[in-house]
Short mmCIF file of C-alpha atoms (C1' of nucleotides) in Angstrom, two decimals:
data_model
loop_
_atom_site.label_atom_id
_atom_site.label_comp_id
_atom_site.label_asym_id
_atom_site.label_seq_id
_atom_site.Cartn_x
_atom_site.Cartn_y
_atom_site.Cartn_z
CA UNK A 1 29.89 -7.35 16.01
CA UNK A 2 29.96 -6.77 12.25
CA UNK A 3 26.86 -7.12 10.31
CA UNK A 4 28.03 -8.54 7.03
CA UNK A 5 24.40 -8.42 5.40
CA UNK A 6 23.11 -5.09 4.04
CA UNK A 7 21.09 -3.47 6.87
CA UNK A 8 18.57 -1.62 4.79
CA UNK A 9 15.21 -3.93 4.29
CA UNK A 10 13.05 -2.54 1.71
CA UNK A 11 9.67 -1.19 3.04
CA UNK A 12 7.70 -3.74 0.85
CA UNK A 13 9.44 -6.62 2.73
CA UNK A 14 9.04 -5.11 6.08
CA UNK A 15 5.22 -5.04 5.43
CA UNK A 16 5.37 -8.72 4.19
CA UNK A 17 7.62 -9.60 7.30
CA UNK A 18 4.79 -8.42 9.53
CA UNK A 19 2.29 -10.79 7.54
CA UNK A 20 4.87 -13.71 8.00
CA UNK A 21 4.93 -12.89 11.69
CA UNK A 22 1.32 -13.29 12.08
CA UNK A 23 1.05 -16.45 9.96
CA UNK A 24 3.89 -18.00 11.83
CA UNK A 25 2.11 -17.20 15.26
CA UNK A 26 -0.85 -18.99 13.70
CA UNK A 27 0.96 -22.22 12.70
CA UNK A 28 2.91 -21.87 16.32
CA UNK A 29 -0.49 -22.10 17.93
CA UNK A 30 -1.57 -24.96 15.60
CA UNK A 31 1.38 -27.10 16.83
CA UNK A 32 3.33 -26.72 13.60
CA UNK A 33 7.13 -27.12 14.39
CA UNK A 34 8.55 -26.64 10.81
CA UNK A 35 7.33 -25.05 7.47
CA UNK A 36 8.50 -24.95 4.01
CA UNK A 37 8.78 -21.82 2.18
CA UNK A 38 6.15 -23.00 -0.08
CA UNK A 39 3.46 -23.33 2.90
CA UNK A 40 4.37 -20.16 4.22
CA UNK A 41 4.01 -18.26 1.00
CA UNK A 42 0.59 -19.92 0.15
CA UNK A 43 -0.74 -18.91 3.76
CA UNK A 44 0.63 -15.45 3.18
CA UNK A 45 -0.49 -15.19 -0.36
CA UNK A 46 2.82 -14.43 -1.73
CA UNK A 47 5.21 -16.11 -4.22
CA UNK A 48 7.73 -18.66 -2.60
CA UNK A 49 10.71 -17.10 -4.26
CA UNK A 50 9.81 -13.73 -2.79
CA UNK A 51 9.20 -15.08 0.53
CA UNK A 52 12.82 -16.66 0.78
CA UNK A 53 14.28 -13.56 -0.51
CA UNK A 54 12.63 -11.56 2.05
CA UNK A 55 13.85 -13.90 4.73
CA UNK A 56 17.22 -13.75 3.21
CA UNK A 57 17.48 -10.11 4.33
CA UNK A 58 17.56 -10.91 7.94
CA UNK A 59 20.45 -13.71 7.49
CA UNK A 60 18.00 -16.62 7.23
CA UNK A 61 18.37 -19.71 9.13
CA UNK A 62 16.23 -22.36 7.36
CA UNK A 63 17.48 -25.84 6.98
CA UNK A 64 17.66 -27.01 3.26
CA UNK A 65 15.62 -29.97 2.74
CA UNK A 66 13.59 -29.55 5.77
CA UNK A 67 12.26 -25.97 5.83
CA UNK A 68 12.13 -23.43 8.48
CA UNK A 69 11.53 -23.84 12.29
CA UNK A 70 8.37 -22.31 13.15
CA UNK A 71 9.27 -20.83 16.67
CA UNK A 72 12.93 -19.80 15.74
CA UNK A 73 11.66 -18.01 12.55
CA UNK A 74 9.06 -16.11 14.39
CA UNK A 75 11.46 -14.87 17.16
CA UNK A 76 13.95 -13.76 14.55
CA UNK A 77 11.38 -11.81 12.63
CA UNK A 78 9.76 -10.30 15.85
CA UNK A 79 13.35 -9.34 16.77
CA UNK A 80 14.23 -7.48 13.54
CA UNK A 81 10.49 -6.02 13.57
CA UNK A 82 11.10 -5.00 17.19
CA UNK A 83 7.93 -6.59 17.78
CA UNK A 84 9.25 -7.95 21.12
CA UNK A 85 9.18 -4.79 22.93
CA UNK A 86 5.90 -3.03 24.00
CA UNK A 87 5.37 0.47 22.30
CA UNK A 88 3.47 3.33 23.62
CA UNK A 89 0.85 4.85 21.35
CA UNK A 90 -1.64 7.76 21.57
CA UNK A 91 -4.82 7.90 19.82
CA UNK A 92 -6.43 11.20 18.98
CA UNK A 93 -10.12 11.66 17.90
CA UNK A 94 -12.31 9.21 19.64
CA UNK A 95 -15.26 8.74 17.29
CA UNK A 96 -16.60 5.71 15.91
CA UNK A 97 -13.41 4.80 14.28
CA UNK A 98 -11.13 5.84 17.22
CA UNK A 99 -13.23 3.71 19.62
CA UNK A 100 -12.87 0.75 17.35
CA UNK A 101 -9.08 1.23 17.36
CA UNK A 102 -8.94 1.82 21.09
CA UNK A 103 -10.89 -1.62 21.36
CA UNK A 104 -8.90 -3.41 19.16
CA UNK A 105 -7.36 -6.45 20.91
CA UNK A 106 -4.86 -7.15 17.95
CA UNK A 107 -2.78 -4.32 18.86
CA UNK A 108 -1.97 -5.38 22.36
CA UNK A 109 -0.95 -8.93 21.25
CA UNK A 110 1.40 -7.26 18.66
CA UNK A 111 3.26 -5.04 20.89
CA UNK A 112 1.53 -1.92 20.82
CA UNK A 113 -0.32 -0.29 23.81
CA UNK A 114 -2.20 2.88 24.20
CA UNK A 115 -1.21 5.13 26.82
CA UNK A 116 -3.39 8.01 26.02
CA UNK A 117 -6.72 8.57 24.34
CA UNK A 118 -7.59 12.29 23.42
CA UNK A 119 -10.62 13.90 22.05
CA UNK A 120 -11.69 17.55 21.91
CA UNK A 121 -15.35 17.11 22.76
CA UNK A 122 -16.10 17.72 26.36
CA UNK A 123 -18.87 15.03 26.56
CA UNK A 124 -16.34 12.38 25.53
CA UNK A 125 -13.83 13.20 28.30
CA UNK A 126 -13.49 10.50 31.04
CA UNK A 127 -15.22 7.96 28.95
CA UNK A 128 -13.62 4.64 29.51
CA UNK A 129 -12.41 2.67 26.42
CA UNK A 130 -10.26 -0.46 26.75
CA UNK A 131 -9.12 0.25 30.35
CA UNK A 132 -8.40 3.84 29.43
CA UNK A 133 -10.19 7.12 30.14
CA UNK A 134 -10.45 9.68 27.26
CA UNK A 135 -8.36 12.82 28.19
CA UNK A 136 -8.79 16.48 26.86
CA UNK A 137 -6.57 17.62 24.29
CA UNK A 138 -4.72 20.05 26.57
CA UNK A 139 -3.07 16.91 28.32
CA UNK A 140 -1.72 15.70 25.10
CA UNK A 141 1.85 17.01 25.14
CA UNK A 142 2.11 16.05 28.83
CA UNK A 143 1.17 12.39 28.07
CA UNK A 144 3.38 12.22 24.98
CA UNK A 145 6.40 13.45 26.89
CA UNK A 146 5.92 11.27 29.98
CA UNK A 147 5.16 7.87 28.42
CA UNK A 148 7.77 8.06 25.52
CA UNK A 149 5.17 7.56 22.98
CA UNK A 150 6.61 5.97 19.67
CA UNK A 151 3.53 6.34 17.46
CA UNK A 152 0.74 8.70 17.32
CA UNK A 153 -2.51 7.66 15.55
CA UNK A 154 -5.08 10.19 14.18
CA UNK A 155 -8.49 9.46 13.74
CA UNK A 156 -10.04 12.94 14.04
CA UNK A 157 -12.22 14.49 11.10
CA UNK A 158 -10.17 15.89 8.33
CA UNK A 159 -10.43 19.47 9.10
CA UNK A 160 -8.28 19.06 12.35
CA UNK A 161 -5.83 16.58 11.20
CA UNK A 162 -3.22 18.53 10.33
CA UNK A 163 -3.12 20.64 13.49
CA UNK A 164 -3.21 17.56 15.44
CA UNK A 165 -0.49 16.29 13.45
CA UNK A 166 1.68 19.54 14.23
CA UNK A 167 0.97 19.10 17.80
CA UNK A 168 1.90 15.51 18.05
CA UNK A 169 5.16 16.19 16.09
CA UNK A 170 5.95 19.25 18.29
CA UNK A 171 5.68 17.07 21.34
CA UNK A 172 8.16 14.65 19.98
CA UNK A 173 6.09 12.03 18.07
CA UNK A 174 8.07 10.91 15.00
CA UNK A 175 5.80 8.33 13.37
CA UNK A 176 2.12 9.07 12.74
CA UNK A 177 -0.65 6.61 11.45
CA UNK A 178 -3.35 8.95 9.88
CA UNK A 179 -6.96 7.75 9.09
CA UNK A 180 -8.33 11.06 8.25
CA UNK A 181 -8.95 11.50 4.65
CA UNK A 182 -6.13 14.29 4.21
CA UNK A 183 -2.64 14.45 3.12
CA UNK A 184 -0.75 15.58 6.09
CA UNK A 185 2.62 17.38 5.54
CA UNK A 186 4.91 16.47 8.52
CA UNK A 187 8.16 18.14 9.37
CA UNK A 188 11.13 16.63 8.17
CA UNK A 189 12.14 13.45 9.94
CA UNK A 190 8.77 12.38 10.80
CA UNK A 191 7.06 9.14 9.06
CA UNK A 192 3.52 9.15 8.03
CA UNK A 193 1.67 6.46 6.87
CA UNK A 194 -1.97 7.00 5.41
CA UNK A 195 -4.94 4.65 5.64
CA UNK A 196 -7.63 6.03 3.62
CA UNK A 197 -10.57 3.68 3.34
CA UNK A 198 -12.27 5.78 0.61
CA UNK A 199 -9.21 5.30 -1.71
CA UNK A 200 -9.26 1.44 -1.01
CA UNK A 201 -12.94 1.31 -2.07
CA UNK A 202 -12.23 3.23 -5.14
CA UNK A 203 -9.36 1.38 -6.29
CA UNK A 204 -11.60 -1.71 -5.95
CA UNK A 205 -14.44 -0.35 -7.60
CA UNK A 206 -12.11 0.67 -10.48
CA UNK A 207 -10.69 -2.82 -10.66
CA UNK A 208 -14.09 -4.33 -10.80
CA UNK A 209 -15.42 -1.81 -13.57
CA UNK A 210 -12.13 -2.49 -15.56
CA UNK A 211 -12.91 -6.28 -15.19
CA UNK A 212 -16.59 -5.79 -16.27
CA UNK A 213 -15.59 -3.61 -19.32
CA UNK A 214 -12.15 -4.79 -20.38
CA UNK A 215 -12.74 -3.20 -23.85
CA UNK A 216 -12.14 0.15 -22.10
CA UNK A 217 -15.17 2.34 -22.79
CA UNK A 218 -13.97 5.17 -20.82
CA UNK A 219 -16.06 7.42 -23.07
CA UNK A 220 -13.72 10.31 -22.20
CA UNK B 1 -14.91 5.73 -30.76
CA UNK B 2 -11.29 4.62 -30.99
CA UNK B 3 -9.24 4.77 -27.77
CA UNK B 4 -5.71 5.53 -29.08
CA UNK B 5 -4.34 5.69 -25.52
CA UNK B 6 -3.38 2.46 -23.37
CA UNK B 7 -6.30 1.68 -21.58
CA UNK B 8 -4.37 -0.32 -18.77
CA UNK B 9 -3.91 2.30 -15.74
CA UNK B 10 -1.23 1.21 -13.37
CA UNK B 11 -2.65 0.32 -9.91
CA UNK B 12 -0.53 2.81 -8.29
CA UNK B 13 -1.53 5.56 -10.42
CA UNK B 14 -5.39 4.72 -9.76
CA UNK B 15 -4.67 5.05 -6.02
CA UNK B 16 -3.19 8.42 -6.60
CA UNK B 17 -5.94 9.28 -8.80
CA UNK B 18 -8.43 8.82 -5.91
CA UNK B 19 -6.43 11.24 -3.84
CA UNK B 20 -6.25 13.94 -6.38
CA UNK B 21 -9.94 13.56 -6.65
CA UNK B 22 -10.33 14.19 -2.90
CA UNK B 23 -7.86 17.35 -3.10
CA UNK B 24 -9.67 18.71 -6.22
CA UNK B 25 -12.98 18.51 -4.44
CA UNK B 26 -11.54 20.44 -1.71
CA UNK B 27 -10.23 23.07 -4.02
CA UNK B 28 -13.70 23.46 -5.72
CA UNK B 29 -15.21 23.91 -2.54
CA UNK B 30 -12.59 26.64 -1.73
CA UNK B 31 -13.61 28.33 -4.80
CA UNK B 32 -10.52 27.68 -6.86
CA UNK B 33 -10.88 27.35 -10.61
CA UNK B 34 -7.63 26.37 -11.81
CA UNK B 35 -4.61 24.66 -10.41
CA UNK B 36 -1.05 24.06 -11.60
CA UNK B 37 0.71 20.47 -11.21
CA UNK B 38 2.90 21.92 -8.56
CA UNK B 39 0.20 23.07 -6.34
CA UNK B 40 -1.80 20.00 -6.80
CA UNK B 41 1.21 17.79 -6.25
CA UNK B 42 2.06 19.72 -3.12
CA UNK B 43 -1.49 19.20 -1.79
CA UNK B 44 -1.42 15.45 -2.74
CA UNK B 45 2.08 14.98 -1.20
CA UNK B 46 3.52 13.59 -4.54
CA UNK B 47 6.15 14.62 -7.20
CA UNK B 48 4.67 17.19 -9.72
CA UNK B 49 6.25 15.27 -12.63
CA UNK B 50 4.58 11.97 -11.27
CA UNK B 51 1.45 13.80 -10.97
CA UNK B 52 1.46 14.93 -14.73
CA UNK B 53 2.20 11.27 -15.78
CA UNK B 54 -0.51 10.14 -13.89
CA UNK B 55 -3.02 12.55 -15.42
CA UNK B 56 -1.48 11.95 -19.07
CA UNK B 57 -2.83 8.33 -18.55
CA UNK B 58 -6.32 9.64 -18.88
CA UNK B 59 -5.55 11.88 -22.06
CA UNK B 60 -5.12 14.98 -20.00
CA UNK B 61 -6.59 18.16 -20.83
CA UNK B 62 -4.64 20.74 -18.99
CA UNK B 63 -3.75 24.22 -20.59
CA UNK B 64 -0.10 24.90 -21.02
CA UNK B 65 0.88 28.01 -19.16
CA UNK B 66 -2.22 28.09 -17.03
CA UNK B 67 -2.65 24.58 -15.40
CA UNK B 68 -5.76 22.40 -14.98
CA UNK B 69 -9.32 23.66 -14.74
CA UNK B 70 -10.46 22.31 -11.26
CA UNK B 71 -14.09 21.24 -12.06
CA UNK B 72 -13.33 19.67 -15.47
CA UNK B 73 -10.23 17.70 -14.22
CA UNK B 74 -12.32 16.58 -11.23
CA UNK B 75 -15.35 15.43 -13.54
CA UNK B 76 -12.73 13.38 -15.73
CA UNK B 77 -10.96 11.64 -12.81
CA UNK B 78 -14.44 10.88 -11.25
CA UNK B 79 -15.64 9.51 -14.59
CA UNK B 80 -12.31 7.28 -15.03
CA UNK B 81 -12.53 5.93 -11.61
CA UNK B 82 -16.35 5.41 -11.85
CA UNK B 83 -16.88 7.53 -8.96
CA UNK B 84 -20.02 9.31 -10.45
CA UNK B 85 -22.36 6.22 -10.32
CA UNK B 86 -23.48 4.98 -6.88
CA UNK B 87 -22.17 1.62 -5.84
CA UNK B 88 -23.88 -0.84 -3.60
CA UNK B 89 -21.63 -2.47 -0.66
CA UNK B 90 -22.56 -4.88 2.11
CA UNK B 91 -20.68 -4.99 5.25
CA UNK B 92 -20.32 -8.09 7.50
CA UNK B 93 -19.34 -7.87 11.00
CA UNK B 94 -20.74 -4.99 13.00
CA UNK B 95 -18.44 -4.77 15.78
CA UNK B 96 -16.75 -1.65 16.67
CA UNK B 97 -14.81 -1.33 13.39
CA UNK B 98 -17.84 -2.32 11.54
CA UNK B 99 -20.09 0.09 13.39
CA UNK B 100 -17.44 2.92 12.54
CA UNK B 101 -17.47 2.01 8.83
CA UNK B 102 -21.37 1.88 8.53
CA UNK B 103 -21.41 5.21 10.09
CA UNK B 104 -18.58 6.77 7.99
CA UNK B 105 -20.09 9.69 6.12
CA UNK B 106 -17.14 9.72 3.79
CA UNK B 107 -18.31 6.71 1.89
CA UNK B 108 -21.35 8.41 0.80
CA UNK B 109 -19.74 11.49 -0.70
CA UNK B 110 -17.64 9.38 -2.73
CA UNK B 111 -20.08 7.28 -4.44
CA UNK B 112 -20.45 4.22 -2.05
CA UNK B 113 -23.62 3.13 -0.32
CA UNK B 114 -24.26 0.34 2.07
CA UNK B 115 -27.36 -1.89 1.16
CA UNK B 116 -26.87 -4.38 4.03
CA UNK B 117 -25.31 -4.81 7.39
CA UNK B 118 -24.72 -8.26 8.62
CA UNK B 119 -23.76 -9.76 11.85
CA UNK B 120 -24.07 -13.35 13.34
CA UNK B 121 -24.56 -12.24 17.02
CA UNK B 122 -28.48 -12.45 17.52
CA UNK B 123 -28.35 -9.36 20.09
CA UNK B 124 -27.06 -7.13 17.18
CA UNK B 125 -29.68 -7.87 14.71
CA UNK B 126 -32.16 -5.06 14.01
CA UNK B 127 -29.97 -2.39 15.57
CA UNK B 128 -29.99 0.55 13.38
CA UNK B 129 -26.76 2.18 12.26
CA UNK B 130 -26.49 4.92 9.64
CA UNK B 131 -30.15 4.40 8.77
CA UNK B 132 -29.85 0.68 8.17
CA UNK B 133 -30.81 -2.26 10.25
CA UNK B 134 -28.36 -4.92 11.03
CA UNK B 135 -29.65 -8.25 9.40
CA UNK B 136 -28.77 -11.91 10.30
CA UNK B 137 -26.34 -13.65 8.15
CA UNK B 138 -29.02 -16.01 6.56
CA UNK B 139 -30.12 -12.92 4.48
CA UNK B 140 -26.72 -12.21 3.08
CA UNK B 141 -27.17 -14.00 -0.28
CA UNK B 142 -30.60 -12.69 -0.92
CA UNK B 143 -29.35 -8.97 -0.21
CA UNK B 144 -26.40 -9.35 -2.44
CA UNK B 145 -28.42 -10.77 -5.28
CA UNK B 146 -31.16 -8.30 -5.08
CA UNK B 147 -29.22 -5.04 -4.82
CA UNK B 148 -26.41 -5.78 -7.35
CA UNK B 149 -23.74 -5.59 -4.81
CA UNK B 150 -20.39 -4.39 -6.13
CA UNK B 151 -18.11 -4.66 -3.24
CA UNK B 152 -18.13 -6.70 0.11
CA UNK B 153 -16.34 -5.19 3.13
CA UNK B 154 -15.36 -7.72 5.87
CA UNK B 155 -14.85 -6.67 9.41
CA UNK B 156 -15.33 -9.92 11.23
CA UNK B 157 -12.93 -11.61 13.58
CA UNK B 158 -10.00 -13.40 11.78
CA UNK B 159 -11.55 -16.73 12.59
CA UNK B 160 -14.77 -16.38 10.08
CA UNK B 161 -12.99 -14.16 7.51
CA UNK B 162 -12.41 -16.64 5.21
CA UNK B 163 -15.67 -18.64 5.26
CA UNK B 164 -17.52 -15.20 4.86
CA UNK B 165 -15.37 -14.47 1.80
CA UNK B 166 -16.37 -17.68 0.47
CA UNK B 167 -20.15 -16.89 0.88
CA UNK B 168 -19.75 -13.22 -0.52
CA UNK B 169 -18.00 -14.78 -3.64
CA UNK B 170 -20.54 -17.36 -3.95
CA UNK B 171 -23.23 -14.88 -4.06
CA UNK B 172 -21.63 -13.15 -6.83
CA UNK B 173 -19.40 -10.43 -5.06
CA UNK B 174 -16.26 -9.96 -7.19
CA UNK B 175 -14.40 -7.23 -4.85
CA UNK B 176 -13.69 -7.70 -1.11
CA UNK B 177 -12.19 -5.12 1.06
CA UNK B 178 -10.97 -7.10 4.30
CA UNK B 179 -10.20 -5.71 7.53
CA UNK B 180 -9.77 -9.26 9.37
CA UNK B 181 -6.02 -9.94 10.12
CA UNK B 182 -5.82 -13.07 7.96
CA UNK B 183 -5.05 -13.55 4.41
CA UNK B 184 -7.88 -14.58 2.36
CA UNK B 185 -7.65 -16.92 -0.55
CA UNK B 186 -10.40 -16.24 -2.84
CA UNK B 187 -11.67 -17.84 -6.01
CA UNK B 188 -10.12 -16.52 -9.15
CA UNK B 189 -11.56 -13.53 -10.71
CA UNK B 190 -12.31 -11.95 -7.24
CA UNK B 191 -10.17 -8.76 -6.22
CA UNK B 192 -9.08 -8.67 -2.44
CA UNK B 193 -7.75 -5.51 -0.95
CA UNK B 194 -6.28 -6.24 2.71
CA UNK B 195 -6.14 -3.47 5.35
CA UNK B 196 -4.28 -4.49 8.18
CA UNK B 197 -3.95 -2.07 11.00
CA UNK B 198 -1.37 -4.00 12.85
CA UNK B 199 0.90 -4.09 9.68
CA UNK B 200 0.79 -0.44 9.40
CA UNK B 201 1.74 0.16 13.00
CA UNK B 202 4.50 -2.60 12.72
CA UNK B 203 6.03 -0.94 9.59
CA UNK B 204 6.00 2.47 11.25
CA UNK B 205 7.62 0.89 14.36
CA UNK B 206 10.36 -0.50 12.40
CA UNK B 207 10.99 2.62 10.25
CA UNK B 208 11.30 4.40 13.68
CA UNK B 209 13.52 1.85 15.30
CA UNK B 210 15.68 2.13 12.25
CA UNK B 211 15.86 5.80 12.57
CA UNK B 212 16.73 5.51 16.21
CA UNK B 213 19.65 3.17 15.34
CA UNK B 214 21.08 3.79 11.95
CA UNK B 215 24.09 1.72 12.88
CA UNK B 216 21.71 -1.30 12.44
CA UNK B 217 22.14 -3.13 15.78
CA UNK B 218 20.05 -6.11 14.86
CA UNK B 219 21.96 -8.22 17.26
CA UNK B 220 20.63 -11.33 15.33
"C1'" DG C 1 2.23 41.55 -33.72
"C1'" DC C 2 5.80 39.55 -31.59
"C1'" DG C 3 8.78 38.20 -27.84
"C1'" DA C 4 9.22 36.03 -23.26
"C1'" DC C 5 7.63 33.52 -19.55
"C1'" DT C 6 5.06 29.72 -17.63
"C1'" DT C 7 3.13 25.24 -17.53
"C1'" DT C 8 2.10 21.05 -19.63
"C1'" DG C 9 3.17 16.43 -21.72
"C1'" DT C 10 6.71 13.39 -22.91
"C1'" DT C 11 10.88 10.90 -23.11
"C1'" DC C 12 14.91 9.12 -21.05
"C1'" DC C 13 16.96 7.13 -17.37
"C1'" DT C 14 18.02 5.33 -13.19
"C1'" DG C 15 16.68 2.15 -9.42
"C1'" DC C 16 13.62 -0.91 -7.13
"C1'" DG C 17 10.80 -4.78 -6.56
"C1'" DT C 18 9.47 -9.20 -8.37
"C1'" DT C 19 9.83 -13.40 -10.85
"C1'" DC C 20 12.36 -17.43 -12.69
"C1'" DA C 21 15.83 -20.77 -12.67
"C1'" DC C 22 19.81 -23.03 -10.72
"C1'" DA C 23 23.59 -24.55 -7.71
"C1'" DA C 24 24.34 -25.76 -2.75
"C1'" DG C 25 23.21 -28.40 1.36
"C1'" DC C 26 20.92 -31.38 4.22
"C1'" DG C 27 18.24 -35.58 5.68
"C1'" DG C 28 16.56 -40.23 4.88
"C1'" DT C 29 17.40 -44.50 2.51
"C1'" DT C 30 19.76 -48.57 1.12
"C1'" DA D 1 29.35 -45.04 3.36
"C1'" DA D 2 27.16 -43.18 -0.75
"C1'" DC D 3 23.04 -41.77 -3.36
"C1'" DC D 4 18.66 -39.69 -3.98
"C1'" DG D 5 15.10 -36.31 -3.26
"C1'" DC D 6 13.60 -32.26 -1.36
"C1'" DT D 7 14.31 -27.46 0.02
"C1'" DT D 8 16.95 -23.31 0.86
"C1'" DG D 9 19.61 -19.39 -0.95
"C1'" DT D 10 21.35 -16.80 -4.45
"C1'" DG D 11 22.15 -14.77 -9.12
"C1'" DA D 12 20.31 -12.94 -13.32
"C1'" DA D 13 16.67 -11.02 -16.16
"C1'" DC D 14 12.49 -8.79 -16.53
"C1'" DG D 15 9.07 -5.42 -15.93
"C1'" DC D 16 7.65 -1.32 -13.32
"C1'" DA D 17 7.41 2.94 -10.84
"C1'" DG D 18 9.65 7.35 -9.92
"C1'" DG D 19 12.50 11.46 -11.01
"C1'" DA D 20 14.80 14.81 -13.84
"C1'" DA D 21 15.16 17.07 -18.03
"C1'" DC D 22 13.53 18.73 -22.47
"C1'" DA D 23 10.27 20.03 -26.20
"C1'" DA D 24 5.56 21.83 -27.45
"C1'" DA D 25 2.26 25.15 -26.45
"C1'" DG D 26 -0.53 28.65 -24.77
"C1'" DT D 27 -0.87 33.40 -22.38
"C1'" DC D 28 0.56 37.78 -21.03
"C1'" DG D 29 3.06 42.04 -21.84
"C1'" DC D 30 4.79 45.41 -24.80
#
DNA sequence: GCGACTTTGTTCCTGCGTTCACAAGCGGTT
DNA sequence: AACCGCTTGTGAACGCAGGAACAAAGTCGC
């Protein structure tokens, strides 16, 4: 079974594929059977040509003159992204944000399930969130090894995020999503994605102030 | 006051400047007075040359042979990003995620303060979070106009996010941070930044599966 | 006072991502 | 059966970000 197409999909494309998947699911729920690249691109907020190029990375199966069949395209993207199989995740740090993440129904519908919630505070141990009981940190390694955890999510205070990262990596986790406002330095071979809410706000604020004062009064 | 340097800073650089700001604050708290580009880059997880190029965008004032003065550089970045003045934000959707955002102390220390929390559910009205009472949606426009809101944050269910966006924009908000898993279509002149937690997880999962099967068995 | 070392700021270059534009292909129609 | 309009897929050009290498500049040691 030869793969004539290049098997390296750019990361930016992968992120957009996830968006297309969401839009396609919404279209399928709405009863649509086919979509053109223009409609899909508009719904996803991207350029039509870029969307077609993204889809071409997975050997696209659109029909010229008609468009794409919604269900077939959705299945294909889901297969490429690996979204058809369920992936086990653990969440460390059950504060406000952690609780929100553990309760978020959107993860389950996209193939992610938490198999462990961990916190260092004794008063949180045993608390049930989204059908799962919060466990003490001491049980982290055992759970990771026992449930073949694919992704670790860090929602702890910044001070302990690095050592949590170290423990997760040592336990075998190779993908980490970090919400703590620190730059993690993972061991080689581990992917880390950083979501920093303050950075997002600051970029927005900068763009806004740049728009307000296009003359550029930085007054350095 | 002429600005000889180009006043357009790339968006990717702006995002990294926010990270440098955080690292510099941490260094300043630790008592450091000077840093080299190498140290700073390592702490921020970027390439030293890229860091120097980023800093050159704001007419850098490092000292050759020594490095950068921590406090001065921090002040300069803060001034360029506009992080020295406090910006008013409103938050719509006080579910689990909204509560976490309203309670997040990191915003306040970076120049963002919420001046209004809004929700459609009657049972949430009046609830106090982080020193602020949740208000009904009907009061949204009044608060936005009255407190010169710079940024609107949407943490509602996906179904109502677009109409919340429309109301925010109509009320005068020109920057929106959206956590709902939908692609918003804002009116012209409004910046929207999307934070989709499921997309982050799916990108991580894809990278992980690609790493696990480098032969590329997509089996399309 | 002078030389050597360190570190910044800049320039070049390579590669990637994005956009535009066009040829190929399919369905519907006459 | 042939034509026409519509849409996909791809090739090329453009712009941008990232990385490496080098010159300028300042400090420390002698």
